Amino acid sequence: MIDISSIPNIPPALIYFAGAALIPLLGTGKVRKIYLTILAALGLISVAVLRPQIGWAFSVLPGLEMTFLHADSLSLIMGYIFAIIGAGAIIYGLDTVRENGEYVCALLYLGSALGAVFAGDFFTLYIFWEIMAFSSLGLIWYSRTERATNAGMRYIIFHLFGGCALLAGIIIHFMNTGSIAVGPVELGIGYMLLLIGIGVNTAFIPLHTWLPDSYPKATIAGAVFMSVYTTKTGVYVLARTFPGVEAVAYMGGVMALYGVVFALLQNDVRKLLSYHIVSQVGYMVAGIGIGTYIGINGGIAHVFNHILYKALLFMCMGAVIYSTGRNNLTELGGLAKKMPITTITCVIAALSISGVMGFNGYVSKSMVIHAAELSHMHILALALIVASVGTFLSFLKLTYFTFFRRNGEIEAKEAPLSMLIPMSVTAFLCVFIGVYPRVLYEILPYREVALQFHPYALGHTIGTLELLVMTAVGFFTLQFAFSPHERVTRDIDYLYRKAGRRFIWFCEQPLMTVANFIDKSVLKLADAVVWFSRNPTLASKIMVVMVGAVVTRPFNPTYTQYARNLEELKQMYPGEVPRVAIGTGVLLALVFFALYLFIYLTHGVLWV
Amino acid sequence: MGIKLEQKHLFGILYVCLAASILADVLVNFHGQAEAQAHTAFLWQTIPGFSAIYGFVGCVLIIVVSKALGHLWLQREEDYYEKH
């Protein structure tokens, strides 16, 4: 037996980053498959051997230390699930990923997410946060469609905004306290900015629109990666910085309901799943906002379980899109016999997310709801229960219209083995944790509290059963209301798009007019200066004569002398008045330096 | 014809399950186990069959709200964003 403590611990991010660097050399053949499988295993091992510790700290500035490996019970559970599903998603992509660049992006994304959860301070966290945003952008753009390109642009604008807010919040926090350890923040502007920055990644309403906008347009494997890391890293940081904030708890309730209502209106299967990410992340955010030991346990347990079934759902829908080329519920159906394994795994994932007993969603969702009840947040608990009714409706709809509805003209064959293996393993884990929740409870941050929670207590189980059966009755009675339509549903993104268009109009019309005017007048001024500097003595003579000619014209008949003089002088002067753009630049630079000098001399202390 | 028969069976099974779970709920309630949990839970959770009622209400509410929002306000033709 190998002694685990003898293996030197390295930050898992490093392994994936190093792994990504070699990908471009490998081609797209068998070598890449073997390499990636080994890399997935290595990544898993690197996380599995980690023990609670602090290491890999580097002093960058006096008083500023960056810590790349800060492992405690909270970051470890995040690390475990990130690495497990990362390995699954890497293998899932072996046959669908055509370009190596996509794998580079995926590995950077996976690595930076792990880097973020093991970051010991805010600055390290911020660096990985930004790498995550840009590497995941690649996963959208590699689908190489115009819609994906545009959605990617909107995605990155949102995340840059969030990143800026986060950085500003961190700097304010650092200036106020002198500490950059990841932890609760004092009230103030920094608090709000941090909340907004984290809120963008966690898909707070109304900052969520990037999520259902971009995920459905990502590549098949890319969407599986994306469904896991961005939002969950946000939840992790939220658990570190904002536990027990009541507003956050209610935001969770709003997200849970909002996501469900919009999911029911979607036709694109992956868009439906995306809205359910918003909804499910709502449960986690609620758990963390409640902030009691059991609340945070519930939120983090739900992160773990959600990653499993949501990645599985994205895998299944990716398999459907891969083998049929269709992504709309109106065009799908009848796949149950043609893709049996995909169907079974998808049904397992659907039962898990709906919180059916015996599947993993139940054992964490009930914990969050229980936490809300214990903290006497009655409205929140009721909202979360309604959201779970809506979730079940939604997934009855998804599985029915994708797999079981009759559709004679659809052609499909079962997905390749590289997809089916991770799907089956993930499905097994969903059931395993549902049946034997102790496995999960053992690794939760507040272990003792978690082990006292019994999800299968009789009263609670029966209540859930009633709820679910009633929902099923409702679904089959009101089936007509669920038929999908070929429609697009506008979200708050409508307002953002409108605002964006207004902004561009403002830049192109009023702002450009002003800019052109300034440009022209500055140019004239510059031309005059250039003209003058060619021969200053002659130029001043010309000017004097010019003035003389103008002034003496009404009084003195000899003014023609001046005029003649002026003509002669002008001809002597070198060259016409030139219209060179470079003059503008020089002048502006001069003006800038003059201003700077002025400010430096007057307010020198401020600028040093 | 085949579909109708299947649906009938389905509803049969669902109704039996529903009745059984409510019955179980009532039994558990009388047995006093719910009493033990009552101090932590809501008052209305001690009502037998509350979950079923709430499930029904929630189900109808979500369908009505989402359909109303969608049809009356939010939904547009598929290439809406390309055109506008």
PDB file of C-alpha atoms in Angstrom, chain A residues 112-378:
ATOM      1  CA  SER A 112      -8.740  27.200 -13.560  1.00  0.00           C
ATOM      2  CA  ALA A 113     -11.981  26.137 -11.846  1.00  0.00           C
ATOM      3  CA  LEU A 114      -9.929  23.836  -9.622  1.00  0.00           C
ATOM      4  CA  GLY A 115      -7.425  26.642  -9.161  1.00  0.00           C
ATOM      5  CA  ALA A 116     -10.233  28.918  -8.010  1.00  0.00           C
ATOM      6  CA  VAL A 117     -11.575  26.523  -5.389  1.00  0.00           C
ATOM      7  CA  PHE A 118      -8.100  25.825  -4.018  1.00  0.00           C
ATOM      8  CA  ALA A 119      -7.081  29.502  -4.061  1.00  0.00           C
ATOM      9  CA  GLY A 120      -6.121  30.711  -0.607  1.00  0.00           C
ATOM     10  CA  ASP A 121      -6.585  34.409  -1.284  1.00  0.00           C
ATOM     11  CA  PHE A 122      -8.757  36.748  -3.305  1.00  0.00           C
ATOM     12  CA  PHE A 123      -6.102  37.707  -5.868  1.00  0.00           C
ATOM     13  CA  THR A 124      -5.295  34.146  -6.836  1.00  0.00           C
ATOM     14  CA  LEU A 125      -9.011  33.497  -6.988  1.00  0.00           C
ATOM     15  CA  TYR A 126      -9.485  36.481  -9.287  1.00  0.00           C
ATOM     16  CA  ILE A 127      -6.777  35.326 -11.683  1.00  0.00           C
ATOM     17  CA  PHE A 128      -8.323  31.875 -12.062  1.00  0.00           C
ATOM     18  CA  TRP A 129     -11.789  33.471 -12.271  1.00  0.00           C
ATOM     19  CA  GLU A 130     -10.717  35.409 -15.377  1.00  0.00           C
ATOM     20  CA  ILE A 131      -8.976  32.422 -16.978  1.00  0.00           C
ATOM     21  CA  MET A 132     -12.251  30.534 -16.525  1.00  0.00           C
ATOM     22  CA  ALA A 133     -14.205  33.244 -18.342  1.00  0.00           C
ATOM     23  CA  PHE A 134     -11.887  33.321 -21.353  1.00  0.00           C
ATOM     24  CA  SER A 135     -11.261  29.605 -21.697  1.00  0.00           C
ATOM     25  CA  SER A 136     -14.986  28.841 -21.531  1.00  0.00           C
ATOM     26  CA  LEU A 137     -15.516  31.423 -24.263  1.00  0.00           C
ATOM     27  CA  GLY A 138     -13.512  29.094 -26.513  1.00  0.00           C
ATOM     28  CA  LEU A 139     -15.988  26.288 -25.817  1.00  0.00           C
ATOM     29  CA  ILE A 140     -18.758  28.482 -27.240  1.00  0.00           C
ATOM     30  CA  TRP A 141     -16.826  29.813 -30.210  1.00  0.00           C
ATOM     31  CA  TYR A 142     -15.621  26.383 -31.337  1.00  0.00           C
ATOM     32  CA  SER A 143     -19.107  25.494 -32.502  1.00  0.00           C
ATOM     33  CA  ARG A 144     -18.286  27.930 -35.298  1.00  0.00           C
ATOM     34  CA  THR A 145     -21.748  29.255 -36.035  1.00  0.00           C
ATOM     35  CA  GLU A 146     -22.694  32.885 -36.276  1.00  0.00           C
ATOM     36  CA  ARG A 147     -25.154  32.578 -33.420  1.00  0.00           C
ATOM     37  CA  ALA A 148     -22.478  31.050 -31.219  1.00  0.00           C
ATOM     38  CA  THR A 149     -20.024  33.818 -32.077  1.00  0.00           C
ATOM     39  CA  ASN A 150     -22.526  36.500 -31.123  1.00  0.00           C
ATOM     40  CA  ALA A 151     -23.634  34.695 -27.977  1.00  0.00           C
ATOM     41  CA  GLY A 152     -19.976  34.279 -27.005  1.00  0.00           C
ATOM     42  CA  MET A 153     -19.456  37.997 -27.331  1.00  0.00           C
ATOM     43  CA  ARG A 154     -22.403  38.698 -25.051  1.00  0.00           C
ATOM     44  CA  TYR A 155     -21.097  36.033 -22.668  1.00  0.00           C
ATOM     45  CA  ILE A 156     -17.653  37.557 -22.352  1.00  0.00           C
ATOM     46  CA  ILE A 157     -18.986  41.100 -21.955  1.00  0.00           C
ATOM     47  CA  PHE A 158     -21.061  39.880 -19.026  1.00  0.00           C
ATOM     48  CA  HIS A 159     -18.170  38.063 -17.438  1.00  0.00           C
ATOM     49  CA  LEU A 160     -15.756  40.940 -17.932  1.00  0.00           C
ATOM     50  CA  PHE A 161     -18.264  43.159 -16.176  1.00  0.00           C
ATOM     51  CA  GLY A 162     -18.525  40.620 -13.357  1.00  0.00           C
ATOM     52  CA  GLY A 163     -14.746  40.254 -13.191  1.00  0.00           C
ATOM     53  CA  CYS A 164     -14.266  44.017 -12.935  1.00  0.00           C
ATOM     54  CA  ALA A 165     -16.823  44.231 -10.146  1.00  0.00           C
ATOM     55  CA  LEU A 166     -15.093  41.373  -8.346  1.00  0.00           C
ATOM     56  CA  LEU A 167     -11.643  42.938  -8.680  1.00  0.00           C
ATOM     57  CA  ALA A 168     -12.887  46.330  -7.544  1.00  0.00           C
ATOM     58  CA  GLY A 169     -14.587  44.692  -4.559  1.00  0.00           C
ATOM     59  CA  ILE A 170     -11.411  42.795  -3.705  1.00  0.00           C
ATOM     60  CA  ILE A 171      -9.264  45.931  -3.879  1.00  0.00           C
ATOM     61  CA  ILE A 172     -11.677  47.883  -1.678  1.00  0.00           C
ATOM     62  CA  HIS A 173     -11.757  45.003   0.780  1.00  0.00           C
ATOM     63  CA  PHE A 174      -7.954  44.867   0.782  1.00  0.00           C
ATOM     64  CA  MET A 175      -7.607  48.602   1.310  1.00  0.00           C
ATOM     65  CA  ASN A 176     -10.064  48.483   4.204  1.00  0.00           C
ATOM     66  CA  THR A 177      -8.750  45.456   6.044  1.00  0.00           C
ATOM     67  CA  GLY A 178      -5.298  44.770   4.650  1.00  0.00           C
ATOM     68  CA  SER A 179      -6.246  41.139   4.272  1.00  0.00           C
ATOM     69  CA  ILE A 180      -6.868  39.208   1.075  1.00  0.00           C
ATOM     70  CA  ALA A 181      -7.843  35.914   2.685  1.00  0.00           C
ATOM     71  CA  VAL A 182     -11.035  34.553   1.108  1.00  0.00           C
ATOM     72  CA  GLY A 183     -13.640  35.167   3.778  1.00  0.00           C
ATOM     73  CA  PRO A 184     -16.610  37.298   4.831  1.00  0.00           C
ATOM     74  CA  VAL A 185     -16.474  40.936   3.782  1.00  0.00           C
ATOM     75  CA  GLU A 186     -17.359  44.066   5.754  1.00  0.00           C
ATOM     76  CA  LEU A 187     -20.415  46.057   4.612  1.00  0.00           C
ATOM     77  CA  GLY A 188     -19.966  48.876   2.118  1.00  0.00           C
ATOM     78  CA  ILE A 189     -19.366  49.437  -1.571  1.00  0.00           C
ATOM     79  CA  GLY A 190     -16.837  46.606  -1.680  1.00  0.00           C
ATOM     80  CA  TYR A 191     -19.480  44.266  -0.286  1.00  0.00           C
ATOM     81  CA  MET A 192     -21.942  45.186  -3.024  1.00  0.00           C
ATOM     82  CA  LEU A 193     -19.326  44.945  -5.770  1.00  0.00           C
ATOM     83  CA  LEU A 194     -18.207  41.514  -4.609  1.00  0.00           C
ATOM     84  CA  LEU A 195     -21.806  40.369  -4.455  1.00  0.00           C
ATOM     85  CA  ILE A 196     -22.401  41.592  -8.016  1.00  0.00           C
ATOM     86  CA  GLY A 197     -19.186  40.027  -9.288  1.00  0.00           C
ATOM     87  CA  ILE A 198     -20.019  36.675  -7.729  1.00  0.00           C
ATOM     88  CA  GLY A 199     -23.666  37.146  -8.699  1.00  0.00           C
ATOM     89  CA  VAL A 200     -22.800  37.263 -12.386  1.00  0.00           C
ATOM     90  CA  ASN A 201     -21.151  33.843 -12.210  1.00  0.00           C
ATOM     91  CA  THR A 202     -23.836  32.441  -9.934  1.00  0.00           C
ATOM     92  CA  ALA A 203     -26.560  33.659 -12.313  1.00  0.00           C
ATOM     93  CA  PHE A 204     -28.423  35.904  -9.880  1.00  0.00           C
ATOM     94  CA  ILE A 205     -31.594  37.278 -11.425  1.00  0.00           C
ATOM     95  CA  PRO A 206     -31.302  39.619 -13.411  1.00  0.00           C
ATOM     96  CA  LEU A 207     -27.614  38.903 -14.126  1.00  0.00           C
ATOM     97  CA  HIS A 208     -28.340  35.400 -15.418  1.00  0.00           C
ATOM     98  CA  THR A 209     -29.054  36.030 -19.094  1.00  0.00           C
ATOM     99  CA  TRP A 210     -25.601  34.995 -20.324  1.00  0.00           C
ATOM    100  CA  LEU A 211     -26.291  31.447 -19.152  1.00  0.00           C
ATOM    101  CA  PRO A 212     -29.341  30.358 -21.173  1.00  0.00           C
ATOM    102  CA  ASP A 213     -28.026  32.506 -24.006  1.00  0.00           C
ATOM    103  CA  SER A 214     -24.645  30.846 -24.433  1.00  0.00           C
ATOM    104  CA  TYR A 215     -24.828  27.277 -23.099  1.00  0.00           C
ATOM    105  CA  PRO A 216     -27.211  25.981 -25.791  1.00  0.00           C
ATOM    106  CA  LYS A 217     -24.858  27.341 -28.450  1.00  0.00           C
ATOM    107  CA  ALA A 218     -21.688  25.761 -27.078  1.00  0.00           C
ATOM    108  CA  THR A 219     -20.163  22.637 -28.624  1.00  0.00           C
ATOM    109  CA  ILE A 220     -21.543  19.249 -27.584  1.00  0.00           C
ATOM    110  CA  ALA A 221     -18.740  18.471 -25.134  1.00  0.00           C
ATOM    111  CA  GLY A 222     -18.233  22.141 -24.316  1.00  0.00           C
ATOM    112  CA  ALA A 223     -21.752  22.453 -22.917  1.00  0.00           C
ATOM    113  CA  VAL A 224     -21.067  19.541 -20.563  1.00  0.00           C
ATOM    114  CA  PHE A 225     -18.001  21.327 -19.194  1.00  0.00           C
ATOM    115  CA  MET A 226     -19.764  24.650 -18.949  1.00  0.00           C
ATOM    116  CA  SER A 227     -22.778  23.264 -17.123  1.00  0.00           C
ATOM    117  CA  VAL A 228     -20.438  22.300 -14.284  1.00  0.00           C
ATOM    118  CA  TYR A 229     -17.831  24.882 -13.474  1.00  0.00           C
ATOM    119  CA  THR A 230     -18.784  28.536 -13.803  1.00  0.00           C
ATOM    120  CA  THR A 231     -21.907  28.619 -11.649  1.00  0.00           C
ATOM    121  CA  LYS A 232     -20.573  26.173  -9.065  1.00  0.00           C
ATOM    122  CA  THR A 233     -17.352  28.101  -8.559  1.00  0.00           C
ATOM    123  CA  GLY A 234     -19.608  31.090  -7.947  1.00  0.00           C
ATOM    124  CA  VAL A 235     -21.572  29.120  -5.346  1.00  0.00           C
ATOM    125  CA  TYR A 236     -18.327  28.055  -3.671  1.00  0.00           C
ATOM    126  CA  VAL A 237     -17.065  31.644  -3.384  1.00  0.00           C
ATOM    127  CA  LEU A 238     -20.503  32.692  -2.160  1.00  0.00           C
ATOM    128  CA  ALA A 239     -20.269  30.066   0.581  1.00  0.00           C
ATOM    129  CA  ARG A 240     -16.907  31.522   1.600  1.00  0.00           C
ATOM    130  CA  THR A 241     -17.860  35.183   1.539  1.00  0.00           C
ATOM    131  CA  PHE A 242     -21.606  35.529   2.056  1.00  0.00           C
ATOM    132  CA  PRO A 243     -22.883  32.703   4.280  1.00  0.00           C
ATOM    133  CA  GLY A 244     -26.037  33.541   6.192  1.00  0.00           C
ATOM    134  CA  VAL A 245     -27.037  36.658   4.266  1.00  0.00           C
ATOM    135  CA  GLU A 246     -30.827  36.641   4.232  1.00  0.00           C
ATOM    136  CA  ALA A 247     -31.130  38.554   0.935  1.00  0.00           C
ATOM    137  CA  VAL A 248     -28.985  35.894  -0.708  1.00  0.00           C
ATOM    138  CA  ALA A 249     -31.294  33.176   0.613  1.00  0.00           C
ATOM    139  CA  TYR A 250     -34.353  34.833  -0.910  1.00  0.00           C
ATOM    140  CA  MET A 251     -32.450  35.449  -4.145  1.00  0.00           C
ATOM    141  CA  GLY A 252     -32.030  31.670  -4.199  1.00  0.00           C
ATOM    142  CA  GLY A 253     -35.794  31.232  -3.912  1.00  0.00           C
ATOM    143  CA  VAL A 254     -36.388  33.703  -6.743  1.00  0.00           C
ATOM    144  CA  MET A 255     -33.840  31.941  -8.953  1.00  0.00           C
ATOM    145  CA  ALA A 256     -35.412  28.537  -8.278  1.00  0.00           C
ATOM    146  CA  LEU A 257     -38.860  29.749  -9.369  1.00  0.00           C
ATOM    147  CA  TYR A 258     -37.725  31.989 -12.213  1.00  0.00           C
ATOM    148  CA  GLY A 259     -35.651  29.251 -13.811  1.00  0.00           C
ATOM    149  CA  VAL A 260     -38.505  26.770 -13.643  1.00  0.00           C
ATOM    150  CA  VAL A 261     -41.096  29.105 -15.164  1.00  0.00           C
ATOM    151  CA  PHE A 262     -38.826  29.958 -18.078  1.00  0.00           C
ATOM    152  CA  ALA A 263     -37.677  26.373 -18.568  1.00  0.00           C
ATOM    153  CA  LEU A 264     -41.261  25.310 -19.230  1.00  0.00           C
ATOM    154  CA  LEU A 265     -41.423  27.707 -22.184  1.00  0.00           C
ATOM    155  CA  GLN A 266     -38.320  26.458 -23.988  1.00  0.00           C
ATOM    156  CA  ASN A 267     -38.142  24.406 -27.143  1.00  0.00           C
ATOM    157  CA  ASP A 268     -34.366  23.958 -27.451  1.00  0.00           C
ATOM    158  CA  VAL A 269     -33.455  21.033 -25.169  1.00  0.00           C
ATOM    159  CA  ARG A 270     -30.195  22.520 -23.962  1.00  0.00           C
ATOM    160  CA  LYS A 271     -31.848  25.866 -23.323  1.00  0.00           C
ATOM    161  CA  LEU A 272     -34.401  24.090 -21.153  1.00  0.00           C
ATOM    162  CA  LEU A 273     -31.525  22.515 -19.227  1.00  0.00           C
ATOM    163  CA  SER A 274     -29.807  25.897 -18.926  1.00  0.00           C
ATOM    164  CA  TYR A 275     -32.811  27.456 -17.250  1.00  0.00           C
ATOM    165  CA  HIS A 276     -32.828  24.528 -14.880  1.00  0.00           C
ATOM    166  CA  ILE A 277     -29.248  25.357 -13.954  1.00  0.00           C
ATOM    167  CA  VAL A 278     -30.498  28.770 -12.838  1.00  0.00           C
ATOM    168  CA  SER A 279     -33.275  27.065 -10.916  1.00  0.00           C
ATOM    169  CA  GLN A 280     -31.090  24.431  -9.263  1.00  0.00           C
ATOM    170  CA  VAL A 281     -28.334  26.904  -8.417  1.00  0.00           C
ATOM    171  CA  GLY A 282     -31.153  28.749  -6.658  1.00  0.00           C
ATOM    172  CA  TYR A 283     -31.382  25.865  -4.152  1.00  0.00           C
ATOM    173  CA  MET A 284     -27.650  26.068  -3.463  1.00  0.00           C
ATOM    174  CA  VAL A 285     -27.732  29.848  -3.097  1.00  0.00           C
ATOM    175  CA  ALA A 286     -30.714  29.499  -0.758  1.00  0.00           C
ATOM    176  CA  GLY A 287     -28.869  26.948   1.373  1.00  0.00           C
ATOM    177  CA  ILE A 288     -25.848  29.229   1.685  1.00  0.00           C
ATOM    178  CA  GLY A 289     -28.003  32.284   2.334  1.00  0.00           C
ATOM    179  CA  ILE A 290     -29.726  30.444   5.189  1.00  0.00           C
ATOM    180  CA  GLY A 291     -26.233  30.048   6.543  1.00  0.00           C
ATOM    181  CA  THR A 292     -26.815  27.535   9.326  1.00  0.00           C
ATOM    182  CA  TYR A 293     -24.572  24.472   9.378  1.00  0.00           C
ATOM    183  CA  ILE A 294     -27.283  22.368   7.810  1.00  0.00           C
ATOM    184  CA  GLY A 295     -28.060  25.102   5.259  1.00  0.00           C
ATOM    185  CA  ILE A 296     -24.485  25.308   4.017  1.00  0.00           C
ATOM    186  CA  ASN A 297     -24.222  21.526   4.100  1.00  0.00           C
ATOM    187  CA  GLY A 298     -27.379  21.317   2.006  1.00  0.00           C
ATOM    188  CA  GLY A 299     -26.155  23.908  -0.465  1.00  0.00           C
ATOM    189  CA  ILE A 300     -22.798  22.207  -0.943  1.00  0.00           C
ATOM    190  CA  ALA A 301     -24.347  18.736  -1.074  1.00  0.00           C
ATOM    191  CA  HIS A 302     -26.647  20.063  -3.758  1.00  0.00           C
ATOM    192  CA  VAL A 303     -23.632  21.382  -5.686  1.00  0.00           C
ATOM    193  CA  PHE A 304     -22.160  17.892  -5.622  1.00  0.00           C
ATOM    194  CA  ASN A 305     -25.358  16.158  -6.702  1.00  0.00           C
ATOM    195  CA  HIS A 306     -26.374  18.797  -9.185  1.00  0.00           C
ATOM    196  CA  ILE A 307     -23.052  18.567 -10.988  1.00  0.00           C
ATOM    197  CA  LEU A 308     -23.587  14.829 -11.419  1.00  0.00           C
ATOM    198  CA  TYR A 309     -27.117  14.880 -12.799  1.00  0.00           C
ATOM    199  CA  LYS A 310     -26.848  18.135 -14.724  1.00  0.00           C
ATOM    200  CA  ALA A 311     -23.670  17.065 -16.489  1.00  0.00           C
ATOM    201  CA  LEU A 312     -25.416  13.777 -17.204  1.00  0.00           C
ATOM    202  CA  LEU A 313     -28.411  15.593 -18.679  1.00  0.00           C
ATOM    203  CA  PHE A 314     -26.137  17.680 -20.886  1.00  0.00           C
ATOM    204  CA  MET A 315     -24.302  14.513 -21.905  1.00  0.00           C
ATOM    205  CA  CYS A 316     -27.579  12.801 -22.845  1.00  0.00           C
ATOM    206  CA  MET A 317     -28.883  15.771 -24.799  1.00  0.00           C
ATOM    207  CA  GLY A 318     -25.467  16.121 -26.434  1.00  0.00           C
ATOM    208  CA  ALA A 319     -25.721  12.482 -27.479  1.00  0.00           C
ATOM    209  CA  VAL A 320     -29.191  13.134 -28.910  1.00  0.00           C
ATOM    210  CA  ILE A 321     -27.967  16.166 -30.852  1.00  0.00           C
ATOM    211  CA  TYR A 322     -24.881  14.246 -31.992  1.00  0.00           C
ATOM    212  CA  SER A 323     -26.839  11.367 -33.436  1.00  0.00           C
ATOM    213  CA  THR A 324     -29.924  13.186 -34.769  1.00  0.00           C
ATOM    214  CA  GLY A 325     -28.609  16.670 -35.533  1.00  0.00           C
ATOM    215  CA  ARG A 326     -31.758  18.129 -33.969  1.00  0.00           C
ATOM    216  CA  ASN A 327     -32.033  20.159 -30.821  1.00  0.00           C
ATOM    217  CA  ASN A 328     -35.677  21.198 -30.632  1.00  0.00           C
ATOM    218  CA  LEU A 329     -38.379  19.325 -28.753  1.00  0.00           C
ATOM    219  CA  THR A 330     -40.766  19.897 -31.663  1.00  0.00           C
ATOM    220  CA  GLU A 331     -38.496  17.859 -33.961  1.00  0.00           C
ATOM    221  CA  LEU A 332     -37.524  15.093 -31.553  1.00  0.00           C
ATOM    222  CA  GLY A 333     -39.343  12.049 -30.230  1.00  0.00           C
ATOM    223  CA  GLY A 334     -39.333   8.300 -30.599  1.00  0.00           C
ATOM    224  CA  LEU A 335     -35.732   7.808 -29.529  1.00  0.00           C
ATOM    225  CA  ALA A 336     -36.423   5.383 -26.670  1.00  0.00           C
ATOM    226  CA  LYS A 337     -36.003   2.295 -28.844  1.00  0.00           C
ATOM    227  CA  LYS A 338     -33.202   3.699 -30.971  1.00  0.00           C
ATOM    228  CA  MET A 339     -31.038   5.013 -28.145  1.00  0.00           C
ATOM    229  CA  PRO A 340     -31.902   2.797 -25.153  1.00  0.00           C
ATOM    230  CA  ILE A 341     -28.857   3.533 -22.982  1.00  0.00           C
ATOM    231  CA  THR A 342     -29.158   7.268 -23.505  1.00  0.00           C
ATOM    232  CA  THR A 343     -32.834   6.993 -22.616  1.00  0.00           C
ATOM    233  CA  ILE A 344     -32.226   5.079 -19.398  1.00  0.00           C
ATOM    234  CA  THR A 345     -29.428   7.353 -18.209  1.00  0.00           C
ATOM    235  CA  CYS A 346     -31.476  10.432 -19.078  1.00  0.00           C
ATOM    236  CA  VAL A 347     -34.470   9.124 -17.135  1.00  0.00           C
ATOM    237  CA  ILE A 348     -32.191   8.522 -14.140  1.00  0.00           C
ATOM    238  CA  ALA A 349     -30.865  12.081 -14.393  1.00  0.00           C
ATOM    239  CA  ALA A 350     -34.407  13.451 -14.755  1.00  0.00           C
ATOM    240  CA  LEU A 351     -35.560  11.575 -11.655  1.00  0.00           C
ATOM    241  CA  SER A 352     -32.495  12.832  -9.793  1.00  0.00           C
ATOM    242  CA  ILE A 353     -33.034  16.487 -10.602  1.00  0.00           C
ATOM    243  CA  SER A 354     -36.739  16.151  -9.786  1.00  0.00           C
ATOM    244  CA  GLY A 355     -35.870  14.939  -6.305  1.00  0.00           C
ATOM    245  CA  VAL A 356     -37.429  11.485  -6.513  1.00  0.00           C
ATOM    246  CA  MET A 357     -36.588   9.209  -3.594  1.00  0.00           C
ATOM    247  CA  GLY A 358     -33.728   6.859  -4.294  1.00  0.00           C
ATOM    248  CA  PHE A 359     -31.883   9.326  -6.511  1.00  0.00           C
ATOM    249  CA  ASN A 360     -29.266  11.818  -5.451  1.00  0.00           C
ATOM    250  CA  GLY A 361     -31.210  15.071  -5.937  1.00  0.00           C
ATOM    251  CA  TYR A 362     -33.571  14.071  -3.153  1.00  0.00           C
ATOM    252  CA  VAL A 363     -30.941  13.686  -0.458  1.00  0.00           C
ATOM    253  CA  SER A 364     -29.605  17.230  -0.865  1.00  0.00           C
ATOM    254  CA  LYS A 365     -32.702  19.148  -1.940  1.00  0.00           C
ATOM    255  CA  SER A 366     -34.595  17.931   1.111  1.00  0.00           C
ATOM    256  CA  MET A 367     -31.670  19.097   3.254  1.00  0.00           C
ATOM    257  CA  VAL A 368     -31.940  22.663   1.903  1.00  0.00           C
ATOM    258  CA  ILE A 369     -35.715  22.730   2.375  1.00  0.00           C
ATOM    259  CA  HIS A 370     -35.317  21.295   5.871  1.00  0.00           C
ATOM    260  CA  ALA A 371     -32.757  24.010   6.662  1.00  0.00           C
ATOM    261  CA  ALA A 372     -35.231  26.671   5.549  1.00  0.00           C
ATOM    262  CA  GLU A 373     -37.896  25.151   7.785  1.00  0.00           C
ATOM    263  CA  LEU A 374     -35.533  25.052  10.756  1.00  0.00           C
ATOM    264  CA  SER A 375     -34.674  28.732  10.262  1.00  0.00           C
ATOM    265  CA  HIS A 376     -38.386  29.572  10.037  1.00  0.00           C
ATOM    266  CA  MET A 377     -38.110  30.865   6.484  1.00  0.00           C
ATOM    267  CA  HIS A 378     -41.523  29.545   5.600  1.00  0.00           C
TER     268      HIS A 378
END
